[in-house]
Coordinates of C-alpha atoms (C1' of nucleotides) in Angstrom, one line a residue:
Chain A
X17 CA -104.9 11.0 -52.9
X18 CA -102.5 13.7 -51.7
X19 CA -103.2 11.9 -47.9
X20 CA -101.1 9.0 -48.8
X21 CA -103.1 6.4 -47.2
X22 CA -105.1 3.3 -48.1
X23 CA -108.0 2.2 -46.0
X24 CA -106.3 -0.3 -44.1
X25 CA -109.1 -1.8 -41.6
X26 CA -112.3 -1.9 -40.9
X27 CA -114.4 0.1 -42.8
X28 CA -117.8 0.0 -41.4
X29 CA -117.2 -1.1 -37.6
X30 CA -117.6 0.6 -34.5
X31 CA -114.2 1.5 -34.6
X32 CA -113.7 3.2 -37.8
X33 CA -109.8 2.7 -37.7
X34 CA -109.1 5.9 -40.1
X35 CA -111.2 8.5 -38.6
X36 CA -108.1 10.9 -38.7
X37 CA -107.4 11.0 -42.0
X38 CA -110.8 10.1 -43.3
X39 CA -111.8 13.5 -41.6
X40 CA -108.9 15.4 -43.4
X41 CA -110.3 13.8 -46.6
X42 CA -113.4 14.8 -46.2
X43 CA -112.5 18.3 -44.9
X44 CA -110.2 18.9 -47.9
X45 CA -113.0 18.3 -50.3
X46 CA -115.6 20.2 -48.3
X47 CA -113.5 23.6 -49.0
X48 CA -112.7 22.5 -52.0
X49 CA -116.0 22.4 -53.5
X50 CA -117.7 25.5 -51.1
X51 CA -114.8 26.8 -49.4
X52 CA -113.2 27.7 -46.1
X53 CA -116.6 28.5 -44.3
X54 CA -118.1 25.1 -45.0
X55 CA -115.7 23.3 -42.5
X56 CA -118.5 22.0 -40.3
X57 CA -117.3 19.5 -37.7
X58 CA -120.9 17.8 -37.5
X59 CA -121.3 17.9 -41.2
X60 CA -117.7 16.0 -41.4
X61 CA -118.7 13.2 -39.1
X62 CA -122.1 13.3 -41.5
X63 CA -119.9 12.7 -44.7
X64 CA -117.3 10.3 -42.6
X65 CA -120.6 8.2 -41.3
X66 CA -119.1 8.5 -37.9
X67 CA -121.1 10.8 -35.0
X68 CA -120.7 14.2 -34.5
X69 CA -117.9 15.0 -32.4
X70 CA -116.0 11.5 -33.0
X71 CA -113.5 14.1 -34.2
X72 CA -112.5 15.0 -30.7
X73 CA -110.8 11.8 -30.5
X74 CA -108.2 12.8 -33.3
X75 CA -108.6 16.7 -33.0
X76 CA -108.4 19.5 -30.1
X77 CA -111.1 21.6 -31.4
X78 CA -111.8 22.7 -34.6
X79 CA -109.2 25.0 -34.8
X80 CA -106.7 21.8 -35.1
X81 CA -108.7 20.1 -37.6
X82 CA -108.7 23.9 -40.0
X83 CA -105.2 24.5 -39.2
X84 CA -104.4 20.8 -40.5
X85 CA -106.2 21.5 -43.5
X86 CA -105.2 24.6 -44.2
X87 CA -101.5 22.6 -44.6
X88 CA -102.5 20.3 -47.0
X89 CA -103.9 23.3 -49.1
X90 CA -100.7 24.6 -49.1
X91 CA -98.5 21.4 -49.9
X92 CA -100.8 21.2 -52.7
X93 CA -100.1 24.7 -54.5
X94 CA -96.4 24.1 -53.9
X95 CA -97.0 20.6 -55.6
X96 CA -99.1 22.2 -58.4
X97 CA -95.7 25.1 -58.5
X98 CA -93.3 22.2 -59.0
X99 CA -95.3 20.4 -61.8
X100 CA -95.6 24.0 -63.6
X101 CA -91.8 24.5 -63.0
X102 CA -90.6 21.0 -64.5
X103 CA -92.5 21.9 -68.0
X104 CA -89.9 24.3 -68.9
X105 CA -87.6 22.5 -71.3
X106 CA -85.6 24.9 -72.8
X107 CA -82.0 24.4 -72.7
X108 CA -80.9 28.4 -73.4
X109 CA -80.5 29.4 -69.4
X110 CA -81.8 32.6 -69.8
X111 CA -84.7 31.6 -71.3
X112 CA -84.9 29.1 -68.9
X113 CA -85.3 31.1 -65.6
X114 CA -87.5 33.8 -67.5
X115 CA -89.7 30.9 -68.6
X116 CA -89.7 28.9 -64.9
X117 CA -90.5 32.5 -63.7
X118 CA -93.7 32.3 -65.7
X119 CA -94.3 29.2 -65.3
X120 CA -94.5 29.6 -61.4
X121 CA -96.9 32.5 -62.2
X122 CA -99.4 30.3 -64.5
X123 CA -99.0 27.6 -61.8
X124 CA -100.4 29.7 -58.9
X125 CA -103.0 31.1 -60.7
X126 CA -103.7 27.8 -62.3
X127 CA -104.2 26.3 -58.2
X128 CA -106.3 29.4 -57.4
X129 CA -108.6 28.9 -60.0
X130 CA -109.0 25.7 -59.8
X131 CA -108.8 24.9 -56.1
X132 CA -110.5 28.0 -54.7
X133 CA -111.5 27.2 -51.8
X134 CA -108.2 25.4 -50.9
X135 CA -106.5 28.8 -52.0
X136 CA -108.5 30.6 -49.9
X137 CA -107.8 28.6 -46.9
X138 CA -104.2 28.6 -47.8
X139 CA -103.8 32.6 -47.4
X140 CA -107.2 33.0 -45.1
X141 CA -105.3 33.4 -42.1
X142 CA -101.6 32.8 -42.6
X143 CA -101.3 33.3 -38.8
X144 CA -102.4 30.0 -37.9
X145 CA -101.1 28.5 -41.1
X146 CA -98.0 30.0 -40.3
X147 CA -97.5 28.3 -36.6
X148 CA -98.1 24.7 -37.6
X149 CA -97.1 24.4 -40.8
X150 CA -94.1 26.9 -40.9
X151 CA -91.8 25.3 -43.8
X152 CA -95.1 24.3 -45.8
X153 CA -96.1 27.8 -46.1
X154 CA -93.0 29.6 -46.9
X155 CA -92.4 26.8 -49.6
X156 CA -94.1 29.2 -52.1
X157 CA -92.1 32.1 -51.1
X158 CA -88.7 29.8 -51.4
X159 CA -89.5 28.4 -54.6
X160 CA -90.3 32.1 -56.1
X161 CA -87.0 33.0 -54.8
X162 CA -85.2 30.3 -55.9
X163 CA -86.9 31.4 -59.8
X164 CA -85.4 35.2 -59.0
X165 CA -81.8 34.1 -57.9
X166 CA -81.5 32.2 -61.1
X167 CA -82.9 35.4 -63.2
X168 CA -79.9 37.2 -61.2
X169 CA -77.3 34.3 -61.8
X170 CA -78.0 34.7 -65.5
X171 CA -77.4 38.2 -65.7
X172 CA -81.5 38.7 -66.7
X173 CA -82.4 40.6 -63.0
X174 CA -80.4 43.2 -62.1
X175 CA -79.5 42.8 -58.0
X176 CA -80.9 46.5 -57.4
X177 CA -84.3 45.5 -59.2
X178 CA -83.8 41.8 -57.1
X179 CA -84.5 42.8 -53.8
X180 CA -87.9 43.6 -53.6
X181 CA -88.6 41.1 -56.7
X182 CA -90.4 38.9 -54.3
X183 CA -93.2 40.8 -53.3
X184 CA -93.5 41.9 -56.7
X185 CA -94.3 38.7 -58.2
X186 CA -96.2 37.7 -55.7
X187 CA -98.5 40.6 -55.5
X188 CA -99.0 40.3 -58.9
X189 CA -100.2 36.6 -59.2
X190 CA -101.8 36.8 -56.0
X191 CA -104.0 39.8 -57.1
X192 CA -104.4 38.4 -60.0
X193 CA -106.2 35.6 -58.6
X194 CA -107.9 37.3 -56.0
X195 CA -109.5 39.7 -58.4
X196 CA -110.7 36.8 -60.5
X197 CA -111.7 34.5 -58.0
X198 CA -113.6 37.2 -55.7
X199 CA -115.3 39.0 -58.2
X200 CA -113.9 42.2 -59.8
X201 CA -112.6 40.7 -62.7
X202 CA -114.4 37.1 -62.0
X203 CA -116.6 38.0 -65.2
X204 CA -113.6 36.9 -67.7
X205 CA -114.1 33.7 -68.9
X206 CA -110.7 31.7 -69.7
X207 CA -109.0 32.9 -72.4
X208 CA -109.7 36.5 -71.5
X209 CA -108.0 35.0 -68.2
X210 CA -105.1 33.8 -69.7
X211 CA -105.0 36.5 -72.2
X212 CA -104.7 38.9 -69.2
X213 CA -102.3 36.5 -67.3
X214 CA -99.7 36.4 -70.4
X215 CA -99.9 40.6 -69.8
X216 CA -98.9 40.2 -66.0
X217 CA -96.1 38.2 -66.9
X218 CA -94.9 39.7 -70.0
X219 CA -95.2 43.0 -68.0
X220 CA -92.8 41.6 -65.1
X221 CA -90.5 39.9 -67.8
X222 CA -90.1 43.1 -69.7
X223 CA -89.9 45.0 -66.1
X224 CA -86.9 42.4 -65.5
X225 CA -85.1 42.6 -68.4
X226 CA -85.0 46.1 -68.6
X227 CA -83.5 46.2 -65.3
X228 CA -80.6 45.2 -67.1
X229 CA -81.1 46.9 -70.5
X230 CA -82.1 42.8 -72.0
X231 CA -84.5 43.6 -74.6
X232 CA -87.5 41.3 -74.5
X233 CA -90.5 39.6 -76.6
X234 CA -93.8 38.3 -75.4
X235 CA -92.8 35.4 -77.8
X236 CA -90.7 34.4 -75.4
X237 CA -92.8 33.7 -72.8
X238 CA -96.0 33.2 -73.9
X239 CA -95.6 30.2 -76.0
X240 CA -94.8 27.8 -73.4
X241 CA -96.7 25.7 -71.1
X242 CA -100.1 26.5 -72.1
X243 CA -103.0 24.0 -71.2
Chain B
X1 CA -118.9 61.9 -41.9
X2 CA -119.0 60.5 -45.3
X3 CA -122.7 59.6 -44.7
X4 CA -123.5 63.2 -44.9
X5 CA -126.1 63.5 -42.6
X6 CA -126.4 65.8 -39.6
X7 CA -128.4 64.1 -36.3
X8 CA -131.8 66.0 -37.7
X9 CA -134.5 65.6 -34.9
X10 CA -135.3 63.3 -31.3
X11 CA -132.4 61.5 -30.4
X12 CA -133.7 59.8 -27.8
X13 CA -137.1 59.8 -28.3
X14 CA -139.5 56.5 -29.1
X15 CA -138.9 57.7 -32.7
X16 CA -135.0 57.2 -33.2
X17 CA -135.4 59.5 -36.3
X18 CA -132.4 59.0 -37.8
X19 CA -132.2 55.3 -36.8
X20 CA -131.2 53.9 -41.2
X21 CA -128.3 56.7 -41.2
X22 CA -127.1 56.1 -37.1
X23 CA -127.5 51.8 -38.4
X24 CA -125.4 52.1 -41.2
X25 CA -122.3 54.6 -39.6
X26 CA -122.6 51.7 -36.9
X27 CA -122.2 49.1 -39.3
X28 CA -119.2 51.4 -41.2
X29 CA -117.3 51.8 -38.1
X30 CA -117.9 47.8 -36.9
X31 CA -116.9 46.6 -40.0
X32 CA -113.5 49.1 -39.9
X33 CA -112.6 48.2 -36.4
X34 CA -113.4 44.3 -36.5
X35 CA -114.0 43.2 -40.0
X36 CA -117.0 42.2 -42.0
X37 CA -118.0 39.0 -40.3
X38 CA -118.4 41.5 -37.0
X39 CA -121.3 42.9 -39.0
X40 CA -124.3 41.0 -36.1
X41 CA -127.2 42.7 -36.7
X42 CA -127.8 43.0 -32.6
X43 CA -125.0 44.5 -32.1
X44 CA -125.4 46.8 -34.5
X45 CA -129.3 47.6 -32.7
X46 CA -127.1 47.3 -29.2
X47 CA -124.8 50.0 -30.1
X48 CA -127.4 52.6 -31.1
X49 CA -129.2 52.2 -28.3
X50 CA -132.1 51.0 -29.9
X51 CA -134.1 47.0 -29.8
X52 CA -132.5 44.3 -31.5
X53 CA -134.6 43.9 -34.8
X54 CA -135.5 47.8 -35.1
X55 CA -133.1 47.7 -38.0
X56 CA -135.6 45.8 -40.1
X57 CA -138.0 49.2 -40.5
X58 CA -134.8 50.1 -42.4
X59 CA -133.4 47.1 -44.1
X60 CA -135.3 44.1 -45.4
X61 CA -132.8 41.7 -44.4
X62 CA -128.8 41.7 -43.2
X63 CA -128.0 41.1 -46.8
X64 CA -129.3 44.1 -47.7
X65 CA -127.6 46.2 -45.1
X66 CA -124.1 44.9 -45.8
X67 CA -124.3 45.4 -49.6
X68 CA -124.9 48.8 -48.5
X69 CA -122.3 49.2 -46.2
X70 CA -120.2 47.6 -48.7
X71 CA -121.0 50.5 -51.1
X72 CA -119.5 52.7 -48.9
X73 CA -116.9 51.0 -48.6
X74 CA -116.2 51.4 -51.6
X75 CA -116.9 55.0 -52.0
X76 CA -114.4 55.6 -49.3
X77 CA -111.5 53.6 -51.3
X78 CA -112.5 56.1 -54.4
X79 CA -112.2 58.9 -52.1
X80 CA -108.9 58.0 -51.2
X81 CA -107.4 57.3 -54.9
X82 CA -108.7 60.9 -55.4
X83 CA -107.4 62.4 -52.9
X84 CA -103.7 60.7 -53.8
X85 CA -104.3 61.5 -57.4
X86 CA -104.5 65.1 -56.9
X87 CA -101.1 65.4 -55.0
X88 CA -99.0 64.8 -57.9
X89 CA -97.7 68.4 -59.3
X90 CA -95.4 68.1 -61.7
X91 CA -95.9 70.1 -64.7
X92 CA -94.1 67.4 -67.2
X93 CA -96.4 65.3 -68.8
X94 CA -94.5 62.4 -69.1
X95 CA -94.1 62.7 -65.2
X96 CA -97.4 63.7 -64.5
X97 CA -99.0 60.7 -65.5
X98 CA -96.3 58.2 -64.3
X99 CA -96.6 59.7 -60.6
X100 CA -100.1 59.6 -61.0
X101 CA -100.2 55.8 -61.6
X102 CA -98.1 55.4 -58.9
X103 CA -100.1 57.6 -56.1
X104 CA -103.3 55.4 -57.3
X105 CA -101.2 52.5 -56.2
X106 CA -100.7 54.0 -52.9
X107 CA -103.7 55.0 -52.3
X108 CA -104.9 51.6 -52.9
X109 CA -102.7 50.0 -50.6
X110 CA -102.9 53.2 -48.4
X111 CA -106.5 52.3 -47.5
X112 CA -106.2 48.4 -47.4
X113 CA -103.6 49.0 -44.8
X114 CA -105.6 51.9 -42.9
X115 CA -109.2 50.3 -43.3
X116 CA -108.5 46.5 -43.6
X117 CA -112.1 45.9 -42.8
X118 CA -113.5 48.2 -45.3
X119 CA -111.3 47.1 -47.7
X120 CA -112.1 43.3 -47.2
X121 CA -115.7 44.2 -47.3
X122 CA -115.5 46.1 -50.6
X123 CA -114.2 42.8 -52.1
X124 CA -115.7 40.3 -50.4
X125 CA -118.4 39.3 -52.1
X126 CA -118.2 42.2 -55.4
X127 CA -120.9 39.8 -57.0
X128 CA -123.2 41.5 -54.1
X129 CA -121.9 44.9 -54.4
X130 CA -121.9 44.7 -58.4
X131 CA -125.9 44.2 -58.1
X132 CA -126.1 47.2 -56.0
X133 CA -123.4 49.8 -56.3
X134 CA -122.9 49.5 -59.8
X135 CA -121.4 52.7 -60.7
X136 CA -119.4 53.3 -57.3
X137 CA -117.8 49.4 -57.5
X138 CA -116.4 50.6 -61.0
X139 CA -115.1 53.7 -60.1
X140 CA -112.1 52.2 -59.0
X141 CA -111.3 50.8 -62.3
X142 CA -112.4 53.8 -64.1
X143 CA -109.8 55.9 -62.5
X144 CA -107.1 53.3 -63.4
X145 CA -108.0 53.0 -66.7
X146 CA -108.0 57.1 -67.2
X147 CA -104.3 57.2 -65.7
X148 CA -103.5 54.7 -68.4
X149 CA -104.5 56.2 -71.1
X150 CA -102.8 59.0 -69.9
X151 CA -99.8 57.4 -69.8
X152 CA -100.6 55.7 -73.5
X153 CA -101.1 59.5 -74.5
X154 CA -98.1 61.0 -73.7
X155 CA -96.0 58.5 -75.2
X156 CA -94.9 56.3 -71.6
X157 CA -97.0 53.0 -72.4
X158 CA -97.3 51.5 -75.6
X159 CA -100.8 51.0 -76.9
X160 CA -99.9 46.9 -76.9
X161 CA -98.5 47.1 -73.4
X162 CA -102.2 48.8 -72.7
X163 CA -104.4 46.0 -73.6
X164 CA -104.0 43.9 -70.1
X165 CA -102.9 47.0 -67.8
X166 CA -105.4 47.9 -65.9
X167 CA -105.7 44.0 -64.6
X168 CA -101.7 43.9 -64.0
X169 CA -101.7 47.0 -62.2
X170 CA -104.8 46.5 -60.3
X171 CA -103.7 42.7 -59.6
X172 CA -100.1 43.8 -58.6
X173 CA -101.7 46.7 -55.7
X174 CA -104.5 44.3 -54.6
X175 CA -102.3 41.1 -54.5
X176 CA -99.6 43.5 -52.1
X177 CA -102.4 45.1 -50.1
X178 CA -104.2 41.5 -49.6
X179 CA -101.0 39.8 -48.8
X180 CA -100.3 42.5 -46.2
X181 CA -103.0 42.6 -44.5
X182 CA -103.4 39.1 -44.4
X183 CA -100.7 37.2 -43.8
X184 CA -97.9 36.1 -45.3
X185 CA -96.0 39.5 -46.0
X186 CA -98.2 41.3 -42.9
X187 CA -95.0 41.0 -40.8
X188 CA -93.4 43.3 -42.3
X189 CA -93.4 46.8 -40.6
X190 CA -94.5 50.4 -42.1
X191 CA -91.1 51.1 -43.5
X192 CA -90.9 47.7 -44.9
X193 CA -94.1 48.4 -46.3
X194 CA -93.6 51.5 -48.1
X195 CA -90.1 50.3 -49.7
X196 CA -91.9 46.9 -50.9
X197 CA -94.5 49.5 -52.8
X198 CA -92.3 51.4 -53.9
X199 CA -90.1 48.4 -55.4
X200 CA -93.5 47.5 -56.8
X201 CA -94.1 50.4 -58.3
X202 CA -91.1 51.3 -59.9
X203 CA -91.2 48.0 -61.7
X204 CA -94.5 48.4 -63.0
X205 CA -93.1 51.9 -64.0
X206 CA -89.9 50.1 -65.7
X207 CA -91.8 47.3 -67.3
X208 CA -94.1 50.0 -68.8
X209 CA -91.1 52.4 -69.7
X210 CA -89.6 49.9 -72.0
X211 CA -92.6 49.5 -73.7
X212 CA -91.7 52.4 -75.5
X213 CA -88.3 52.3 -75.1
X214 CA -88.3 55.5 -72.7
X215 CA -85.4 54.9 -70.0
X216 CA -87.0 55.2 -66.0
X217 CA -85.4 55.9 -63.0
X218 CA -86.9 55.0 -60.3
X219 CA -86.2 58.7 -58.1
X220 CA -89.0 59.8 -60.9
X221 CA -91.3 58.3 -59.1
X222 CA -90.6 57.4 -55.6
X223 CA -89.7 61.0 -54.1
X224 CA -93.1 62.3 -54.9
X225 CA -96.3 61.6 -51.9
X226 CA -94.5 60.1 -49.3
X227 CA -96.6 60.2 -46.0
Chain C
dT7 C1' -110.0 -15.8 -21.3
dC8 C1' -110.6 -11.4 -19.5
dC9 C1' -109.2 -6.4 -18.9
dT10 C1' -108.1 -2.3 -20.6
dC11 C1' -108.3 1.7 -23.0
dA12 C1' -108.4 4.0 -27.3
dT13 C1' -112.1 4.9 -30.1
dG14 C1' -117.1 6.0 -31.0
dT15 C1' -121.9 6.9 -29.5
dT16 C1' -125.7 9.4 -27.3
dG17 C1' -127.6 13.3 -25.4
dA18 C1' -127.6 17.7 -23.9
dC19 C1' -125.9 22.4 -23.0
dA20 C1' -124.7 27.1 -24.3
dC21 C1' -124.7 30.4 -27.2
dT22 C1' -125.2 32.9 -31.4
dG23 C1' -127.8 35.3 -34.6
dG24 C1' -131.4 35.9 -38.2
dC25 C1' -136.0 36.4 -38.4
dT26 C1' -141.2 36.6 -37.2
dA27 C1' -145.5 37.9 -34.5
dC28 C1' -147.7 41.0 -32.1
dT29 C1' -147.9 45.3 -29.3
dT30 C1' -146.9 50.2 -28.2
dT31 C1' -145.7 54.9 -29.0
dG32 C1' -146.3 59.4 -30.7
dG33 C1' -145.8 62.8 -34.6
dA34 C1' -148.6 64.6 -38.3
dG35 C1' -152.7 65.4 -40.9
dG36 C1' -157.6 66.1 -40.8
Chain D
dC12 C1' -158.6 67.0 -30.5
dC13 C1' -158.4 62.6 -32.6
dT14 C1' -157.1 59.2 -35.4
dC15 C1' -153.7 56.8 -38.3
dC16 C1' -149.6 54.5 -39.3
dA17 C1' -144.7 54.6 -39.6
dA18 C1' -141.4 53.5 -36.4
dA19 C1' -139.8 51.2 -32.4
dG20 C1' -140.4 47.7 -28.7
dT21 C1' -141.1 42.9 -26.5
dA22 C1' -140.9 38.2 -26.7
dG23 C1' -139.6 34.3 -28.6
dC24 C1' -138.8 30.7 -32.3
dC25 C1' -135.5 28.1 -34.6
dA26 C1' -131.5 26.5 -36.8
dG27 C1' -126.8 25.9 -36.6
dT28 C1' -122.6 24.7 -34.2
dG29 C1' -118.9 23.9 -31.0
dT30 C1' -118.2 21.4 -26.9
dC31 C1' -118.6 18.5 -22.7
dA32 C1' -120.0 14.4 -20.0
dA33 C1' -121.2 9.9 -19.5
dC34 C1' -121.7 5.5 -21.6
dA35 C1' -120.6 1.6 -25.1
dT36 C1' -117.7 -1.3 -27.9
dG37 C1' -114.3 -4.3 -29.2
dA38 C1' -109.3 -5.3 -30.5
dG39 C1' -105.2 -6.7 -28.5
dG40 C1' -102.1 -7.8 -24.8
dA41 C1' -101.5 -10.1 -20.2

DNA sequence: TCCTCATGTTGACACTGGCTACTTTGGAGG
DNA sequence: CCTCCAAAGTAGCCAGTGTCAACATGAGGA
């Protein structure tokens, strides 16, 4: 889907024709449902119903073919962080970048949850993410600050409390998931996730506004894009 | 060290003696130096000086030996959070207890930083550690929850801002302390670091301030521990 | 029509790493 | 002194997995 391709030719001749991206397809679904670990090259080819090592043709090593991947996992949360951002409809602007702030939050979580494995390959090792797909992978990191300049624009953020507002957030949500994906806190079912999600973020919005003196309610964030 | 043990008989005799204890401080200082995935079983025989397989007199399978491992892992982190716990001094209340949420957060990070192996270990695979190492895997949560209530107590916190705090705060140090060590923020050098945490920290502090409506600065909490 | 070469196939190698049989050693109790 | 058995050793199986080398195929251009 997220490939952008349509099997153009022949499908079951010698010459497969879309071995490249059939590979990435079938590797993006491998660590989505058992994660990073389970990128076999053999058991690829197996899926593709190509030989083993057909993927030499289109791929270094293995290395290529994870690093690759590991792109496409992160395109996707930054996908799933604009989808969360454009449900915030509110017209009030303060309101607004609280709620976008939030929204980013549930949106993250939302991908880590969801697409574990493709999280965990995102952030497994950001080293090699960070070589081949360098705009990709600071995408998450822009949008977030993007969310805190506009907190900062509308008076919400004080500048002092802005500086280190990005590794704030993105402890938070990151930990968040982490913890619930890994274990720790993996025992919470749903709504005790999402109950203890709204307390991150109301915890952060109320950090926020009192970096200013803006007096807050959960109300206001809360409500929002739930589902 | 933390294995309390003291080499008790032959050393170098057919009879290892001490060959489960010698194993595991192996494994311990493998896992610290090269991560969890450098936990091979040979080596681990190789580096004691003893026949690959020896270690199964001791352990009925790896599994067994790295949930074991990963118990001390965690014991270690505890130690740590206790040790940072009992720096704070102040006689106020008030301050007391917010310093002492803070120096739990340090100490958290302190040891992801310091032991990256361990630390990845201890949360690896919790569902493994949980089975095993029930109370020690806990401990860390224990103590958070204590300097909560602490805070809820003397008046910081409010008892609603208590409900989800122990999985903000512990999401907020673990995200930091993952993303550090992983990736994505580990470029950033010791100073860096420490004045990310500490932006981190104070806006926990903040968020949890105006819960109650009691003003924070952040000099309250980040001249105390430093080192 | 025929050649070429990218694309796939077959087969094997190297190496890792957990685990199993079976054997050997030597400290401790009788 | 002798015997037993826990503890350690030796040897090797086996499955998995990345990778290379040599060969096969067939689509498309000359």
């Amino acid at each position: 889907m997220l490939l952008g391709y349509a099997s153009p030719v022949a499908s079951d001749s010698y010459h497969h024709g879309n071995l490249r991206t059939s590979l990435l397809e079938a590797a993006v679904a491998t660590v989505a449902e058992r994660g990073p670990q389970a990128l076999v090259l053999r058991d690829l080819a197996r899926q593709v119903g190509v030989s083993h090592n057909a993927a030499y043709r289109h791929f270094a090593d293995r290395d290529e073919l994870v690093t690759e991947v590991a792109a496409i996992a992160m395109e996707r949360l930054v996908a799933t962080l604009h989808e969360r951002l454009e449900r915030v409809s509110t017209d009030d602007p303060v309101l607004r970048a609280r709620q976008r702030l939030a929204e980013i939050g549930r949106g993250y979580v939302e991908f880590a949850v969801a697409e574990t494995g493709l999280f965990r390959l995102a952030f497994a090792s950001t080293a090699t993410v960070a070589t081949a797909g360098t705009s990709a992978s600071r995408d998450p990191l822009a949008l977030l600050a993007t969310c805190l300049d506009e907190l900062v624009a509308v008076g919400f953020l004080s500048p002092e409390a802005r500086v280190d507002a990005e590794a704030t957030c993105w402890s938070g949500v990151h930990g968040f998931s982490m913890l619930h994906i890994d274990g720790a806190l993996s025992s919470a079912d749903d709504a005790e996730r999402d109950a203890a999600l709204d307390g991150l973020l109301v915890a952060i919005d109320r950090s926020y506004g009192a970096s200013t003196g803006t007096p807050t309610e959960p109300g206001d964030i809360v409500s929002t894009g739930k589902g």
